[in-house]
PDB file of C-alpha atoms in Angstrom:
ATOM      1  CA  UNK Q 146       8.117   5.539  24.682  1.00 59.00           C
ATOM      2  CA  UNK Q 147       8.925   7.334  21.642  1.00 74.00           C
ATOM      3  CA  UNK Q 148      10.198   4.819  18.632  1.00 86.00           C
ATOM      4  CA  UNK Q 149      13.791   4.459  17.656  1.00 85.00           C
ATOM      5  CA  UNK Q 150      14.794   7.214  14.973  1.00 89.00           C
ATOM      6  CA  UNK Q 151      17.570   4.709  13.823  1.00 93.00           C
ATOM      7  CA  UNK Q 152      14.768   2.607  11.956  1.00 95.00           C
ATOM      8  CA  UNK Q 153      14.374   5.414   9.506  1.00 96.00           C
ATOM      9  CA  UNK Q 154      15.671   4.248   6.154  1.00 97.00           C
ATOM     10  CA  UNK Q 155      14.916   0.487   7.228  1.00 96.00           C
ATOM     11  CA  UNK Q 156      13.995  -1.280   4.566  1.00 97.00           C
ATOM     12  CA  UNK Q 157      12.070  -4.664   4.259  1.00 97.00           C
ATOM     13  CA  UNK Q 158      12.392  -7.501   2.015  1.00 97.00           C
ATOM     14  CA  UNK Q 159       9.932  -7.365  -1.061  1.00 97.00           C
ATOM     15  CA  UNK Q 160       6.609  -9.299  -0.626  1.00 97.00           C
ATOM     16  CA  UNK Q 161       5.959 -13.030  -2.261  1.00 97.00           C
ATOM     17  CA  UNK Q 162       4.106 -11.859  -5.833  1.00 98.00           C
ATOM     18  CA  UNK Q 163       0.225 -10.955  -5.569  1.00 97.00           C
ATOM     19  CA  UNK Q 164      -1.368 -11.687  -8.775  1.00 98.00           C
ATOM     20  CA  UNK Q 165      -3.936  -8.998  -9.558  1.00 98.00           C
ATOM     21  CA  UNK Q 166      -7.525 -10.819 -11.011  1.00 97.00           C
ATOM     22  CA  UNK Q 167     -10.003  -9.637 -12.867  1.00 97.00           C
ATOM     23  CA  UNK Q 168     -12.571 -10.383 -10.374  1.00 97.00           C
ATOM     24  CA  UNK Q 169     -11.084  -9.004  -7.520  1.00 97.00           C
ATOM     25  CA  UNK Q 170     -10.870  -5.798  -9.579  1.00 98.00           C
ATOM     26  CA  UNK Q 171     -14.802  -5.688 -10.047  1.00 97.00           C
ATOM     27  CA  UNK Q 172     -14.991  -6.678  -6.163  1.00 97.00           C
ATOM     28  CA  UNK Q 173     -13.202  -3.901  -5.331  1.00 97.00           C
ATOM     29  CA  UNK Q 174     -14.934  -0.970  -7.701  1.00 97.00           C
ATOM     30  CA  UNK Q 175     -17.845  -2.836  -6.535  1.00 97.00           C
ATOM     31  CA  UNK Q 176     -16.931  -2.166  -2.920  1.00 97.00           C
ATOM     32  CA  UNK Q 177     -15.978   1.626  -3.612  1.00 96.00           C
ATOM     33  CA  UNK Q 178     -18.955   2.922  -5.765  1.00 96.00           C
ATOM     34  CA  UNK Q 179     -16.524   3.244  -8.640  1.00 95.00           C
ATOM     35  CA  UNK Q 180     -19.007   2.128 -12.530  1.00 95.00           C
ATOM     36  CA  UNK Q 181     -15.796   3.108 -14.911  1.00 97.00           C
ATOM     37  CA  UNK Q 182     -16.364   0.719 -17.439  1.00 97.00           C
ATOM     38  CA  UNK Q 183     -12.040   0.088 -17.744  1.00 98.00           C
ATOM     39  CA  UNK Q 184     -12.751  -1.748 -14.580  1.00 98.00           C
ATOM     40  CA  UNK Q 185     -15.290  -4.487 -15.690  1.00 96.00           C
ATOM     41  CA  UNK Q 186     -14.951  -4.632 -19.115  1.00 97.00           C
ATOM     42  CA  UNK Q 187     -12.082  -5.920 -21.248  1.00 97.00           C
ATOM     43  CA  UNK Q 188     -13.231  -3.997 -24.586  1.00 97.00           C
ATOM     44  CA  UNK Q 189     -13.598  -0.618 -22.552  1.00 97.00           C
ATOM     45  CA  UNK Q 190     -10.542  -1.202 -21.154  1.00 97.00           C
ATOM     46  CA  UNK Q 191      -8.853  -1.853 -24.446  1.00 97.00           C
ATOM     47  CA  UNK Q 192     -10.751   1.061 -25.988  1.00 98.00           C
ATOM     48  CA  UNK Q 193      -8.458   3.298 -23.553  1.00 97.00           C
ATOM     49  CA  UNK Q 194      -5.092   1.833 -24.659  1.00 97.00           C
ATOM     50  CA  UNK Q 195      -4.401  -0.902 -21.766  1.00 96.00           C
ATOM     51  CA  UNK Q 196      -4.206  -4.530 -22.435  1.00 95.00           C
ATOM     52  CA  UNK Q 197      -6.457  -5.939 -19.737  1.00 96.00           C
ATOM     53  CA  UNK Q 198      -9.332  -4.268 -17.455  1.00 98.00           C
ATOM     54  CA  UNK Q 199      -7.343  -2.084 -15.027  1.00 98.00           C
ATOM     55  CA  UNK Q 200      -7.970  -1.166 -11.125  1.00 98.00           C
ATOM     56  CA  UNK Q 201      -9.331   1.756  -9.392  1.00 97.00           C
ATOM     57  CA  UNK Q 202      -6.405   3.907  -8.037  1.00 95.00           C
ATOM     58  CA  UNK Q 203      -6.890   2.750  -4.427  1.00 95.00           C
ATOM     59  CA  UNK Q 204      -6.672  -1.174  -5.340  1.00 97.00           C
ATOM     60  CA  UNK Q 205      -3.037  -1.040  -4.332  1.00 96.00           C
ATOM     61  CA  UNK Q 206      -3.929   0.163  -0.552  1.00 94.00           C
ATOM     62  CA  UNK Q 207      -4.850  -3.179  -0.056  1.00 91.00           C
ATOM     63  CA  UNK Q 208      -1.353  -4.953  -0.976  1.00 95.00           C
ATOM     64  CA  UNK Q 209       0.263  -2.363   0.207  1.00 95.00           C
ATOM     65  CA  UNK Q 210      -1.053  -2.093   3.608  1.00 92.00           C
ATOM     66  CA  UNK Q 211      -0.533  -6.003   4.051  1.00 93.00           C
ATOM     67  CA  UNK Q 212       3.251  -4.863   3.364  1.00 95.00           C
ATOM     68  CA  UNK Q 213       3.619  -2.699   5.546  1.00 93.00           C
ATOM     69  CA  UNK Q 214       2.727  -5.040   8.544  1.00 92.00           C
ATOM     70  CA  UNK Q 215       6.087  -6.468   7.978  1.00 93.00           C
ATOM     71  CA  UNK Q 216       7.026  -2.710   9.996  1.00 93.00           C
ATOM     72  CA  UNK Q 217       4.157  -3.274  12.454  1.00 91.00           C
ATOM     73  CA  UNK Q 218       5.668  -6.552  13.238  1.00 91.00           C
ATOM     74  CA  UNK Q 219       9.107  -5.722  13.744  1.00 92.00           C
ATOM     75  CA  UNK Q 220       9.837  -6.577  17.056  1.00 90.00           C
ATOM     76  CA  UNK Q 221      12.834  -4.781  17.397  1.00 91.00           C
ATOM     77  CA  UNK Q 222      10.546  -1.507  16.444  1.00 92.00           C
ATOM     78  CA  UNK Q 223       8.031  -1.954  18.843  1.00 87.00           C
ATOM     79  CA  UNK Q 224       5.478  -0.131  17.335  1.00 89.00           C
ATOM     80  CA  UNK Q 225       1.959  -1.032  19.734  1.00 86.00           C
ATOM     81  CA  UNK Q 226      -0.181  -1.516  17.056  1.00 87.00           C
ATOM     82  CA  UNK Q 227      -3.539  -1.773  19.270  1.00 88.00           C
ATOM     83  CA  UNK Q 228      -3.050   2.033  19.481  1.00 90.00           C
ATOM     84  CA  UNK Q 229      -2.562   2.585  15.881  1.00 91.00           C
ATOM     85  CA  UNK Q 230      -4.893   4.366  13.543  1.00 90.00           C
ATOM     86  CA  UNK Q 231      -4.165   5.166   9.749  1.00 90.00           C
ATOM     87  CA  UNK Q 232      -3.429   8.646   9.385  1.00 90.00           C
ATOM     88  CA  UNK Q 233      -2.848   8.797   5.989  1.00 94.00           C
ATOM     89  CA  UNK Q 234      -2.423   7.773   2.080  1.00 95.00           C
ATOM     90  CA  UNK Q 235      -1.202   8.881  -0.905  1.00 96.00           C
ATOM     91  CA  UNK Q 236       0.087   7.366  -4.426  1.00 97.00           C
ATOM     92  CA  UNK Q 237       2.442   8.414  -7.373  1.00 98.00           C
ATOM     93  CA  UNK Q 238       1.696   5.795 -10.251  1.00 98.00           C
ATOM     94  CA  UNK Q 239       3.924   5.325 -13.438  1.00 98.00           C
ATOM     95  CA  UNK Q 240       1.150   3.341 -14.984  1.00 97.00           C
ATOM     96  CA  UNK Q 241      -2.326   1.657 -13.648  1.00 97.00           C
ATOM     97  CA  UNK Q 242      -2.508  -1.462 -12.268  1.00 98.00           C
ATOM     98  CA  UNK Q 243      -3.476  -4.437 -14.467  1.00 97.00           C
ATOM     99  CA  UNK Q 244      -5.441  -7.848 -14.502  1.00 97.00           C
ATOM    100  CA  UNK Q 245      -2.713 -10.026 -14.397  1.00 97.00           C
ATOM    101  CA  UNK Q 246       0.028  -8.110 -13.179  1.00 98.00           C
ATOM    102  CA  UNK Q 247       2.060 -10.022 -10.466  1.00 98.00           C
ATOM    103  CA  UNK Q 248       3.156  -7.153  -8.104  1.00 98.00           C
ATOM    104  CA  UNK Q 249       5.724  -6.937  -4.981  1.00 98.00           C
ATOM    105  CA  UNK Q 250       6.232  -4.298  -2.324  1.00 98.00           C
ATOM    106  CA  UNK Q 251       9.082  -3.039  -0.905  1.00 98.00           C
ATOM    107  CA  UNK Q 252       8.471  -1.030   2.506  1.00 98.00           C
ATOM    108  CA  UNK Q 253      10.555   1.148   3.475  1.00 98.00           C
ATOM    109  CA  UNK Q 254      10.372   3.502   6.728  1.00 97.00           C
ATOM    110  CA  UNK Q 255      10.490   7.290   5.376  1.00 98.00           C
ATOM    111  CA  UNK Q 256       9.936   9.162   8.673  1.00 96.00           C
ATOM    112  CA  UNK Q 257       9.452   8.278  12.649  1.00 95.00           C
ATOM    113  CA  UNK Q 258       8.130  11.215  14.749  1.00 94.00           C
ATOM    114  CA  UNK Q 259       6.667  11.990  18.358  1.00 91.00           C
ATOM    115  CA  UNK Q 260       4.099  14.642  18.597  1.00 90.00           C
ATOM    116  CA  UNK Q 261       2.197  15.039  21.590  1.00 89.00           C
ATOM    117  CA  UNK Q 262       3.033  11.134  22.275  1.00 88.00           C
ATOM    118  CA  UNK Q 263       1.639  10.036  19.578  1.00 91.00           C
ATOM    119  CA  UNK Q 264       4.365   7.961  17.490  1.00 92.00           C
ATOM    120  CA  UNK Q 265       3.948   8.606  13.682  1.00 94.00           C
ATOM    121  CA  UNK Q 266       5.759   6.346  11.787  1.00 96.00           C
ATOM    122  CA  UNK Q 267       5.821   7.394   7.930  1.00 97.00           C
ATOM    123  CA  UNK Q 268       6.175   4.081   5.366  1.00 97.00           C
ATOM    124  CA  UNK Q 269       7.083   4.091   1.474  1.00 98.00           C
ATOM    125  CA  UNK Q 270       5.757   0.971  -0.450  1.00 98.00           C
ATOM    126  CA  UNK Q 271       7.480   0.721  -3.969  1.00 98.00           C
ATOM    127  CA  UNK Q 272       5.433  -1.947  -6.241  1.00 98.00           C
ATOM    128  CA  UNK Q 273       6.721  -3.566  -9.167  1.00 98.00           C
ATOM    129  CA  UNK Q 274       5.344  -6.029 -11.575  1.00 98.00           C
ATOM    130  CA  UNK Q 275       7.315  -9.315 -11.699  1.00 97.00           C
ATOM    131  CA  UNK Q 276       9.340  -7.762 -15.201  1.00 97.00           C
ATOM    132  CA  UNK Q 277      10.461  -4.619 -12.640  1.00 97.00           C
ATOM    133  CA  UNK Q 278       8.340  -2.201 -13.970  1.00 98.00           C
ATOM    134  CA  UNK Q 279       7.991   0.494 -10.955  1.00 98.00           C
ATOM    135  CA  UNK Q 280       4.316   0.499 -10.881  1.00 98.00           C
ATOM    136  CA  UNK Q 281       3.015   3.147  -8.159  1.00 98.00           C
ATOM    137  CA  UNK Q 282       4.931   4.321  -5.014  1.00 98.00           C
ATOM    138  CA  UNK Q 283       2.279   4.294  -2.237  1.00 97.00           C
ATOM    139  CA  UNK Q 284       3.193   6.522   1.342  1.00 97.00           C
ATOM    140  CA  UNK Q 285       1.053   4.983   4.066  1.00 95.00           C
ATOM    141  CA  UNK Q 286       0.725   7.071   7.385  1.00 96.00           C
ATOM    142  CA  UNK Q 287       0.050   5.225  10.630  1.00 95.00           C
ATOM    143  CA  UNK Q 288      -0.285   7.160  14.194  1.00 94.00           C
ATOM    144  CA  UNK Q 289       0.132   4.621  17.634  1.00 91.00           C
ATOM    145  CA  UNK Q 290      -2.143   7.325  20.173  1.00 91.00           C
ATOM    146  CA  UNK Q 291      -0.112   7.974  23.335  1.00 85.00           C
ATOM    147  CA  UNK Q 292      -1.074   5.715  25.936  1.00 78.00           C
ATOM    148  CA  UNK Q 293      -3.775   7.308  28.401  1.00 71.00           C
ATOM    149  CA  UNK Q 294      -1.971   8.349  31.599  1.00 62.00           C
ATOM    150  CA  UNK Q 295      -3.240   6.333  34.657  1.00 48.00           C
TER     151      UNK Q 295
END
């Protein structure tokens, strides 16, 4: 059953703060293969102009997808999330992310489609730091596959 186009321009309340650590920062260019010095070292870091060692550019997916399950979950959606796969991701940043930032995300549902029975549901998450600095817009792109006729 195709999703309700009405949700489009829902938006959620902001997430409770996530405070960004140093460590989970080297985790995470750990994880990815990424050795830029900014995101281990303070003084390398500092030696580029930012106060604090800063986060790969994909850091954010992981607050940001946690945000958007606050769509997923929406009852009155009723989006079947065992049939959903992530389509897609992109980001527009005004600034990296920092150790020590305290960031929130706002979802917002950009776009609902049906193609082929597949229900694409298109979410904006705006992230802030806790002064209200717009840190990076991420769009995240989730597909639920048509359910397999009988």
């Amino acid at each position: 059953m195709a999703l309700d186009q009405s949700f489009v321009g829902r938006t959620y309340p902001p997430t409770p703060a996530y405070e960004v650590g140093r460590e989970k920062i080297r985790e995470f260019a750990e994880a990815v293969g990424d050795t830029h010095p900014a995101y281990v070292d303070p003084e390398a870091a500092k030696a580029l102009g930012h106060p604090d060692v800063i986060a790969p550019p994909t850091f954010v997916f992981s607050i940001t997808f946690k945000a958007a399950g606050q769509v997923v979950q929406d009852p009155q959606l009723g989006l079947d999330y065992s049939r959903v796969v992530h389509g897609d991701q992109k980001f527009a940043y005004m600034r990296p992310v920092r150790a020590g930032d305290r960031l929130t995300v706002t979802s917002t549902i950009e776009a609902i489609k049906t193609m082929a029975g597949n229900d694409i549901v298109d979410i904006r998450g705006e992230v802030h730091d806790e002064s209200g600095e717009h840190v990076v817009t991420a769009w995240t792109k989730l597909v639920a596959r048509a359910a397999e006729e009988a």
